[in-house]
PDB file of C-alpha atoms in Angstrom:
ATOM      1  CA  MET A 172      -9.374  21.827   1.261  1.00 41.00           C
ATOM      2  CA  ASP A 173     -12.463  21.643  -1.153  1.00 42.00           C
ATOM      3  CA  GLN A 174     -10.178  23.234  -3.526  1.00 46.00           C
ATOM      4  CA  LEU A 175      -8.232  20.070  -3.794  1.00 48.00           C
ATOM      5  CA  ARG A 176     -10.990  17.655  -4.244  1.00 49.00           C
ATOM      6  CA  PRO A 177     -12.686  18.584  -7.356  1.00 49.00           C
ATOM      7  CA  THR A 178     -16.014  16.337  -7.585  1.00 57.00           C
ATOM      8  CA  GLY A 179     -18.102  15.058 -10.338  1.00 75.00           C
ATOM      9  CA  GLU A 180     -14.828  14.413 -12.276  1.00 89.00           C
ATOM     10  CA  SER A 181     -13.238  10.701 -13.234  1.00 92.00           C
ATOM     11  CA  ASP A 182      -9.474  10.074 -12.410  1.00 94.00           C
ATOM     12  CA  GLY A 183      -9.283  10.233 -16.340  1.00 92.00           C
ATOM     13  CA  GLU A 184     -10.323  13.490 -16.285  1.00 92.00           C
ATOM     14  CA  LEU A 185      -8.353  14.583 -13.375  1.00 94.00           C
ATOM     15  CA  TRP A 186      -5.238  12.662 -14.673  1.00 93.00           C
ATOM     16  CA  ARG A 187      -5.251  14.509 -18.160  1.00 92.00           C
ATOM     17  CA  LYS A 188      -5.712  17.829 -16.405  1.00 92.00           C
ATOM     18  CA  ALA A 189      -2.802  17.105 -14.284  1.00 92.00           C
ATOM     19  CA  ALA A 190      -0.874  16.260 -17.310  1.00 91.00           C
ATOM     20  CA  GLN A 191      -1.729  19.205 -19.512  1.00 90.00           C
ATOM     21  CA  GLY A 192      -1.704  21.663 -16.543  1.00 87.00           C
ATOM     22  CA  ASP A 193      -4.985  22.986 -17.229  1.00 81.00           C
ATOM     23  CA  ASP A 194      -5.839  22.460 -13.452  1.00 88.00           C
ATOM     24  CA  PRO A 195      -3.572  22.997 -10.460  1.00 84.00           C
ATOM     25  CA  SER A 196      -6.116  21.183  -8.134  1.00 92.00           C
ATOM     26  CA  ALA A 197      -6.347  18.097 -10.284  1.00 94.00           C
ATOM     27  CA  PHE A 198      -3.331  16.197  -8.865  1.00 95.00           C
ATOM     28  CA  GLY A 199      -4.349  17.281  -5.380  1.00 94.00           C
ATOM     29  CA  GLY A 200      -7.895  15.672  -6.216  1.00 95.00           C
ATOM     30  CA  LEU A 201      -6.446  12.615  -7.284  1.00 95.00           C
ATOM     31  CA  PHE A 202      -3.825  12.689  -3.945  1.00 96.00           C
ATOM     32  CA  GLU A 203      -7.083  13.013  -1.775  1.00 95.00           C
ATOM     33  CA  ARG A 204      -8.998  10.462  -3.577  1.00 96.00           C
ATOM     34  CA  HIS A 205      -6.629   7.539  -3.543  1.00 97.00           C
ATOM     35  CA  ILE A 206      -3.923   8.455  -0.611  1.00 96.00           C
ATOM     36  CA  ASP A 207      -5.922   6.101   2.207  1.00 96.00           C
ATOM     37  CA  ALA A 208      -5.475   2.952  -0.333  1.00 96.00           C
ATOM     38  CA  VAL A 209      -1.876   3.712  -1.252  1.00 96.00           C
ATOM     39  CA  TYR A 210      -1.189   4.252   2.451  1.00 96.00           C
ATOM     40  CA  ASN A 211      -2.587   1.165   3.549  1.00 94.00           C
ATOM     41  CA  HIS A 212      -1.323  -0.979   0.835  1.00 95.00           C
ATOM     42  CA  CYS A 213       2.135   0.276   1.660  1.00 94.00           C
ATOM     43  CA  PHE A 214       1.440  -0.709   5.632  1.00 93.00           C
ATOM     44  CA  ARG A 215       0.314  -3.968   4.540  1.00 92.00           C
ATOM     45  CA  ARG A 216       3.170  -4.692   2.847  1.00 91.00           C
ATOM     46  CA  THR A 217       5.636  -3.531   5.200  1.00 90.00           C
ATOM     47  CA  GLY A 218       4.082  -3.770   8.432  1.00 89.00           C
ATOM     48  CA  SER A 219       5.405  -0.259   9.508  1.00 89.00           C
ATOM     49  CA  TRP A 220       3.058   3.072   9.801  1.00 89.00           C
ATOM     50  CA  GLU A 221       6.257   5.010   9.488  1.00 90.00           C
ATOM     51  CA  ALA A 222       7.618   3.364   6.325  1.00 91.00           C
ATOM     52  CA  ALA A 223       3.938   3.222   4.681  1.00 93.00           C
ATOM     53  CA  GLU A 224       3.691   7.379   5.137  1.00 94.00           C
ATOM     54  CA  ASP A 225       7.150   7.647   3.456  1.00 92.00           C
ATOM     55  CA  LEU A 226       6.338   5.051   0.959  1.00 94.00           C
ATOM     56  CA  ALA A 227       3.071   6.730   0.179  1.00 95.00           C
ATOM     57  CA  SER A 228       4.794  10.026  -0.423  1.00 94.00           C
ATOM     58  CA  VAL A 229       7.243   8.382  -2.995  1.00 94.00           C
ATOM     59  CA  VAL A 230       4.214   6.893  -4.586  1.00 96.00           C
ATOM     60  CA  PHE A 231       2.505  10.224  -5.610  1.00 96.00           C
ATOM     61  CA  LEU A 232       5.872  12.063  -6.437  1.00 94.00           C
ATOM     62  CA  GLU A 233       6.598   8.993  -8.884  1.00 94.00           C
ATOM     63  CA  ALA A 234       2.846   9.910 -10.079  1.00 95.00           C
ATOM     64  CA  TRP A 235       3.829  13.420 -10.473  1.00 94.00           C
ATOM     65  CA  ARG A 236       7.003  12.939 -12.129  1.00 93.00           C
ATOM     66  CA  ARG A 237       5.504  10.532 -14.494  1.00 92.00           C
ATOM     67  CA  ARG A 238       2.019  12.466 -15.282  1.00 91.00           C
ATOM     68  CA  HIS A 239       3.199  13.303 -18.652  1.00 90.00           C
ATOM     69  CA  ASP A 240       4.279   9.958 -19.919  1.00 90.00           C
ATOM     70  CA  VAL A 241       1.206   7.604 -18.542  1.00 89.00           C
ATOM     71  CA  SER A 242      -1.996   7.066 -19.873  1.00 84.00           C
ATOM     72  CA  LEU A 243      -4.547   5.445 -17.897  1.00 82.00           C
ATOM     73  CA  SER A 244      -6.116   2.035 -19.939  1.00 75.00           C
ATOM     74  CA  GLY A 245      -9.255   2.668 -17.727  1.00 76.00           C
ATOM     75  CA  GLU A 246     -10.732   5.362 -15.591  1.00 81.00           C
ATOM     76  CA  SER A 247      -9.399   4.211 -12.557  1.00 91.00           C
ATOM     77  CA  ILE A 248      -5.764   5.313 -11.701  1.00 94.00           C
ATOM     78  CA  LEU A 249      -5.674   3.251  -8.207  1.00 95.00           C
ATOM     79  CA  PRO A 250      -4.371  -0.209 -10.019  1.00 94.00           C
ATOM     80  CA  TRP A 251      -1.418   1.944 -11.427  1.00 94.00           C
ATOM     81  CA  LEU A 252      -0.725   3.534  -8.401  1.00 96.00           C
ATOM     82  CA  LEU A 253      -0.741   0.464  -6.509  1.00 95.00           C
ATOM     83  CA  ALA A 254       1.526  -1.322  -9.061  1.00 93.00           C
ATOM     84  CA  VAL A 255       3.754   1.816  -8.146  1.00 95.00           C
ATOM     85  CA  ALA A 256       3.739   0.808  -4.623  1.00 95.00           C
ATOM     86  CA  ASN A 257       4.701  -2.739  -5.327  1.00 93.00           C
ATOM     87  CA  ASN A 258       7.750  -1.697  -7.098  1.00 91.00           C
ATOM     88  CA  VAL A 259       8.660   1.151  -4.153  1.00 93.00           C
ATOM     89  CA  VAL A 260       8.342  -1.152  -1.271  1.00 92.00           C
ATOM     90  CA  ARG A 261      10.439  -3.881  -3.523  1.00 90.00           C
ATOM     91  CA  ASN A 262      13.255  -1.192  -3.740  1.00 88.00           C
ATOM     92  CA  ARG A 263      12.825  -0.177  -0.038  1.00 84.00           C
ATOM     93  CA  ASP A 264      13.344  -3.810   1.046  1.00 77.00           C
ATOM     94  CA  ARG A 265      16.791  -3.990  -1.358  1.00 77.00           C
ATOM     95  CA  SER A 266      17.863  -0.968   0.346  1.00 66.00           C
ATOM     96  CA  LEU A 267      16.919  -2.303   3.857  1.00 60.00           C
ATOM     97  CA  ARG A 268      18.849  -5.456   3.031  1.00 60.00           C
ATOM     98  CA  ARG A 269      21.966  -3.599   2.321  1.00 54.00           C
ATOM     99  CA  HIS A 270      21.656  -1.366   5.250  1.00 46.00           C
ATOM    100  CA  ARG A 271      21.177  -4.125   7.553  1.00 54.00           C
ATOM    101  CA  ARG A 272      24.368  -5.597   6.447  1.00 55.00           C
ATOM    102  CA  LEU A 273      26.347  -2.418   7.148  1.00 52.00           C
ATOM    103  CA  LEU A 274      24.617  -1.882  10.486  1.00 52.00           C
ATOM    104  CA  ALA A 275      25.127  -5.421  11.881  1.00 58.00           C
ATOM    105  CA  LYS A 276      28.996  -4.281  11.960  1.00 57.00           C
ATOM    106  CA  LEU A 277      27.893  -1.236  14.069  1.00 57.00           C
ATOM    107  CA  PRO A 278      27.305  -1.061  18.093  1.00 60.00           C
ATOM    108  CA  PRO A 279      23.450  -1.280  18.652  1.00 59.00           C
ATOM    109  CA  ALA A 280      22.092   1.971  18.938  1.00 54.00           C
ATOM    110  CA  VAL A 281      19.614   3.110  21.835  1.00 54.00           C
ATOM    111  CA  VAL A 282      15.980   3.855  20.409  1.00 55.00           C
ATOM    112  CA  ALA A 283      14.385   6.451  22.282  1.00 55.00           C
ATOM    113  CA  PRO A 284      10.368   5.839  23.328  1.00 54.00           C
ATOM    114  CA  ASP A 285       7.735   7.123  20.862  1.00 55.00           C
ATOM    115  CA  PRO A 286       6.191  10.245  22.694  1.00 55.00           C
ATOM    116  CA  ALA A 287       3.057  10.200  20.639  1.00 54.00           C
ATOM    117  CA  ASP A 288       0.011   9.467  22.197  1.00 50.00           C
ATOM    118  CA  ASP A 289      -1.198   6.547  20.003  1.00 59.00           C
ATOM    119  CA  ALA A 290       2.209   4.917  20.356  1.00 60.00           C
ATOM    120  CA  VAL A 291       1.111   1.840  22.222  1.00 58.00           C
ATOM    121  CA  SER A 292      -1.716   1.078  19.515  1.00 66.00           C
ATOM    122  CA  ARG A 293       0.598   1.782  16.631  1.00 66.00           C
ATOM    123  CA  VAL A 294       3.079  -1.053  18.215  1.00 68.00           C
ATOM    124  CA  ASP A 295       0.423  -3.221  18.488  1.00 71.00           C
ATOM    125  CA  ASP A 296      -0.817  -2.679  14.851  1.00 74.00           C
ATOM    126  CA  GLU A 297       2.887  -3.126  13.508  1.00 79.00           C
ATOM    127  CA  ARG A 298       3.509  -6.065  15.491  1.00 80.00           C
ATOM    128  CA  ALA A 299       0.377  -7.904  14.479  1.00 80.00           C
ATOM    129  CA  MET A 300       0.913  -6.466  10.725  1.00 81.00           C
ATOM    130  CA  GLN A 301       4.515  -8.363  11.290  1.00 81.00           C
ATOM    131  CA  ARG A 302       3.305 -11.511  12.287  1.00 82.00           C
ATOM    132  CA  VAL A 303       0.913 -11.555   8.810  1.00 80.00           C
ATOM    133  CA  LEU A 304       3.936 -10.850   7.213  1.00 84.00           C
ATOM    134  CA  GLU A 305       6.106 -13.416   8.295  1.00 83.00           C
ATOM    135  CA  VAL A 306       4.075 -15.914   6.189  1.00 83.00           C
ATOM    136  CA  PHE A 307       3.212 -13.684   3.390  1.00 85.00           C
ATOM    137  CA  THR A 308       6.905 -12.701   2.711  1.00 86.00           C
ATOM    138  CA  ARG A 309       7.636 -16.539   2.130  1.00 88.00           C
ATOM    139  CA  LEU A 310       5.211 -16.345  -0.841  1.00 89.00           C
ATOM    140  CA  LEU A 311       6.714 -15.808  -4.177  1.00 91.00           C
ATOM    141  CA  PRO A 312       6.852 -12.055  -5.585  1.00 90.00           C
ATOM    142  CA  ASP A 313       4.115 -12.711  -7.985  1.00 92.00           C
ATOM    143  CA  GLU A 314       1.976 -14.297  -5.584  1.00 92.00           C
ATOM    144  CA  GLN A 315       2.702 -11.544  -2.978  1.00 90.00           C
ATOM    145  CA  ASP A 316       1.365  -9.033  -5.737  1.00 91.00           C
ATOM    146  CA  VAL A 317      -1.618 -10.547  -6.678  1.00 92.00           C
ATOM    147  CA  LEU A 318      -2.796 -11.511  -3.172  1.00 90.00           C
ATOM    148  CA  ALA A 319      -2.004  -7.956  -1.849  1.00 89.00           C
ATOM    149  CA  LEU A 320      -3.974  -6.236  -4.655  1.00 91.00           C
ATOM    150  CA  CYS A 321      -6.804  -8.651  -4.878  1.00 92.00           C
ATOM    151  CA  VAL A 322      -7.424  -9.417  -1.417  1.00 89.00           C
ATOM    152  CA  TRP A 323      -6.033  -6.806   0.708  1.00 87.00           C
ATOM    153  CA  ALA A 324      -6.498  -3.747  -1.847  1.00 88.00           C
ATOM    154  CA  GLY A 325      -9.890  -5.282  -2.906  1.00 90.00           C
ATOM    155  CA  LEU A 326      -8.981  -4.771  -6.764  1.00 91.00           C
ATOM    156  CA  SER A 327     -11.151  -6.841  -9.201  1.00 92.00           C
ATOM    157  CA  TYR A 328      -9.233  -9.575 -11.165  1.00 94.00           C
ATOM    158  CA  THR A 329      -9.306  -6.825 -14.084  1.00 92.00           C
ATOM    159  CA  ASP A 330      -7.883  -3.885 -12.231  1.00 91.00           C
ATOM    160  CA  ALA A 331      -5.265  -6.157 -10.942  1.00 91.00           C
ATOM    161  CA  ALA A 332      -4.606  -7.507 -14.312  1.00 92.00           C
ATOM    162  CA  VAL A 333      -4.213  -3.994 -15.529  1.00 88.00           C
ATOM    163  CA  ALA A 334      -1.788  -2.831 -12.409  1.00 89.00           C
ATOM    164  CA  LEU A 335       0.317  -5.815 -13.026  1.00 90.00           C
ATOM    165  CA  GLY A 336       0.368  -6.174 -16.931  1.00 90.00           C
ATOM    166  CA  ILE A 337      -0.774  -9.577 -17.311  1.00 93.00           C
ATOM    167  CA  PRO A 338      -4.014 -11.241 -18.445  1.00 94.00           C
ATOM    168  CA  VAL A 339      -6.983 -11.849 -15.981  1.00 95.00           C
ATOM    169  CA  GLY A 340      -6.708 -15.595 -16.319  1.00 95.00           C
ATOM    170  CA  THR A 341      -3.095 -15.203 -14.822  1.00 95.00           C
ATOM    171  CA  VAL A 342      -4.371 -13.148 -12.003  1.00 95.00           C
ATOM    172  CA  ARG A 343      -6.739 -15.836 -11.046  1.00 95.00           C
ATOM    173  CA  SER A 344      -4.340 -18.645 -11.038  1.00 95.00           C
ATOM    174  CA  ARG A 345      -1.573 -16.695  -9.081  1.00 94.00           C
ATOM    175  CA  LEU A 346      -4.192 -16.013  -6.721  1.00 94.00           C
ATOM    176  CA  SER A 347      -5.449 -19.510  -6.467  1.00 93.00           C
ATOM    177  CA  ARG A 348      -1.707 -20.659  -5.874  1.00 93.00           C
ATOM    178  CA  ALA A 349      -1.173 -18.174  -3.558  1.00 91.00           C
ATOM    179  CA  ARG A 350      -4.168 -18.916  -1.115  1.00 90.00           C
ATOM    180  CA  GLU A 351      -2.885 -22.717  -1.415  1.00 90.00           C
ATOM    181  CA  HIS A 352       0.600 -21.772  -0.602  1.00 88.00           C
ATOM    182  CA  LEU A 353      -0.451 -19.699   2.289  1.00 84.00           C
ATOM    183  CA  ARG A 354      -2.498 -22.869   3.684  1.00 84.00           C
ATOM    184  CA  ARG A 355       0.330 -25.038   3.621  1.00 85.00           C
ATOM    185  CA  LEU A 356       2.820 -22.308   4.954  1.00 81.00           C
ATOM    186  CA  ALA A 357       0.239 -21.919   8.113  1.00 73.00           C
ATOM    187  CA  GLY A 358      -0.249 -25.533   8.407  1.00 72.00           C
ATOM    188  CA  LEU A 359      -3.728 -25.151   7.781  1.00 52.00           C
ATOM    189  CA  GLU A 360      -6.202 -27.556   6.178  1.00 40.00           C
ATOM    190  CA  ALA A 361      -7.940 -26.167   3.234  1.00 40.00           C
ATOM    191  CA  GLY A 362     -10.593 -23.867   3.967  1.00 45.00           C
ATOM    192  CA  ALA A 363      -9.959 -23.837   7.711  1.00 41.00           C
ATOM    193  CA  GLY A 364      -8.765 -21.029   9.642  1.00 46.00           C
ATOM    194  CA  ARG A 365      -7.978 -17.168   8.797  1.00 47.00           C
ATOM    195  CA  THR A 366      -5.063 -14.975   9.052  1.00 45.00           C
ATOM    196  CA  GLY A 367      -6.193 -11.380   8.888  1.00 47.00           C
ATOM    197  CA  GLY A 368      -4.550  -8.111   8.810  1.00 47.00           C
ATOM    198  CA  PRO A 369      -4.737  -5.752  11.826  1.00 46.00           C
ATOM    199  CA  ALA A 370      -7.681  -3.505  12.284  1.00 44.00           C
ATOM    200  CA  PRO A 371      -5.508  -0.083  12.979  1.00 47.00           C
ATOM    201  CA  THR A 372      -6.319   1.527  16.145  1.00 43.00           C
ATOM    202  CA  SER A 373      -4.315   4.756  15.383  1.00 43.00           C
ATOM    203  CA  SER A 374      -3.336   7.159  12.775  1.00 44.00           C
ATOM    204  CA  PRO A 375       0.205   7.637  11.224  1.00 44.00           C
ATOM    205  CA  GLY A 376       2.630  10.160  12.891  1.00 42.00           C
ATOM    206  CA  SER A 377       3.093  14.031  12.195  1.00 36.00           C
ATOM    207  CA  ALA A 378       6.104  13.888  10.063  1.00 36.00           C
ATOM    208  CA  GLN A 379       4.301  15.599   7.106  1.00 38.00           C
ATOM    209  CA  GLY A 380       2.109  19.044   6.932  1.00 41.00           C
ATOM    210  CA  ARG A 381      -1.012  19.460   8.576  1.00 38.00           C
ATOM    211  CA  ALA A 382      -2.987  19.415   5.490  1.00 37.00           C
ATOM    212  CA  GLN A 383      -1.409  15.814   4.063  1.00 45.00           C
ATOM    213  CA  ARG A 384      -1.487  14.362   7.595  1.00 42.00           C
ATOM    214  CA  ARG A 385      -5.343  15.065   7.512  1.00 39.00           C
ATOM    215  CA  ALA A 386      -5.738  13.515   3.968  1.00 39.00           C
ATOM    216  CA  LEU A 387      -3.183  10.580   5.239  1.00 42.00           C
ATOM    217  CA  SER A 388      -5.721   9.929   8.688  1.00 42.00           C
ATOM    218  CA  ALA A 389      -9.037  10.124   7.192  1.00 40.00           C
ATOM    219  CA  HIS A 390     -11.062   6.930   7.080  1.00 37.00           C
ATOM    220  CA  ARG A 391      -7.788   4.502   7.857  1.00 41.00           C
ATOM    221  CA  SER A 392      -9.527   2.665  10.454  1.00 37.00           C
ATOM    222  CA  ASN A 393     -12.273   1.599   7.785  1.00 38.00           C
ATOM    223  CA  ASN A 394      -9.694   0.728   5.153  1.00 41.00           C
ATOM    224  CA  VAL A 395      -6.898  -1.111   6.669  1.00 40.00           C
ATOM    225  CA  ASN A 396      -8.461  -4.618   7.148  1.00 41.00           C
ATOM    226  CA  GLY A 397      -7.886  -7.262   5.025  1.00 41.00           C
ATOM    227  CA  GLU A 398      -7.581 -11.062   4.853  1.00 43.00           C
ATOM    228  CA  LEU A 399      -4.863 -13.481   3.520  1.00 44.00           C
ATOM    229  CA  LEU A 400      -7.157 -16.406   3.279  1.00 40.00           C
ATOM    230  CA  PRO A 401     -10.180 -16.793   1.725  1.00 37.00           C
TER     231      PRO A 401
END
């Protein structure tokens, strides 16, 4: 595993090596460094462990596909990865809406129980996140983006601006508007009450390979907490 995680090198250096093909482990180092943040961002946007695992994989596949075309504007690739994640989530949501319209015409399927040991805690996490998303998804798309990046993912205003391709001042104004909108939607007085993302008690399933599963599960319980309201 140490071969996949070069130490002492910035994201920019690893990204350039991955693009040039100089170091086969460079992209693996970026994956190991940022998979938790991307995974948790996808979970917060979807409320589903399984969907987040699949979408995080899509994000890194897209990063690999575009490694020759994208130049970092800073030394961290995370803002760009999270912007890709936002687009991937939106594409998934559009596909789900189409699929649901088709499935509505079919008889209901029988859902088999999840045999995983952590099934109960995974369901609890997803239910808690779904309650948050019931409010979150009523925001405008640009409000969702800045809130997810600045509050949940913990990006600075500058990094969020880079990820979204907008001025820092616009990030600030959208975030302020999103918070005020959330207060109204939640029926809260300004400054009162909090709505938080769940602190997950479980790791994702075992659909992917052993090495990737270890990377996905590392430190998640420390990284998923996030608040919607200031």
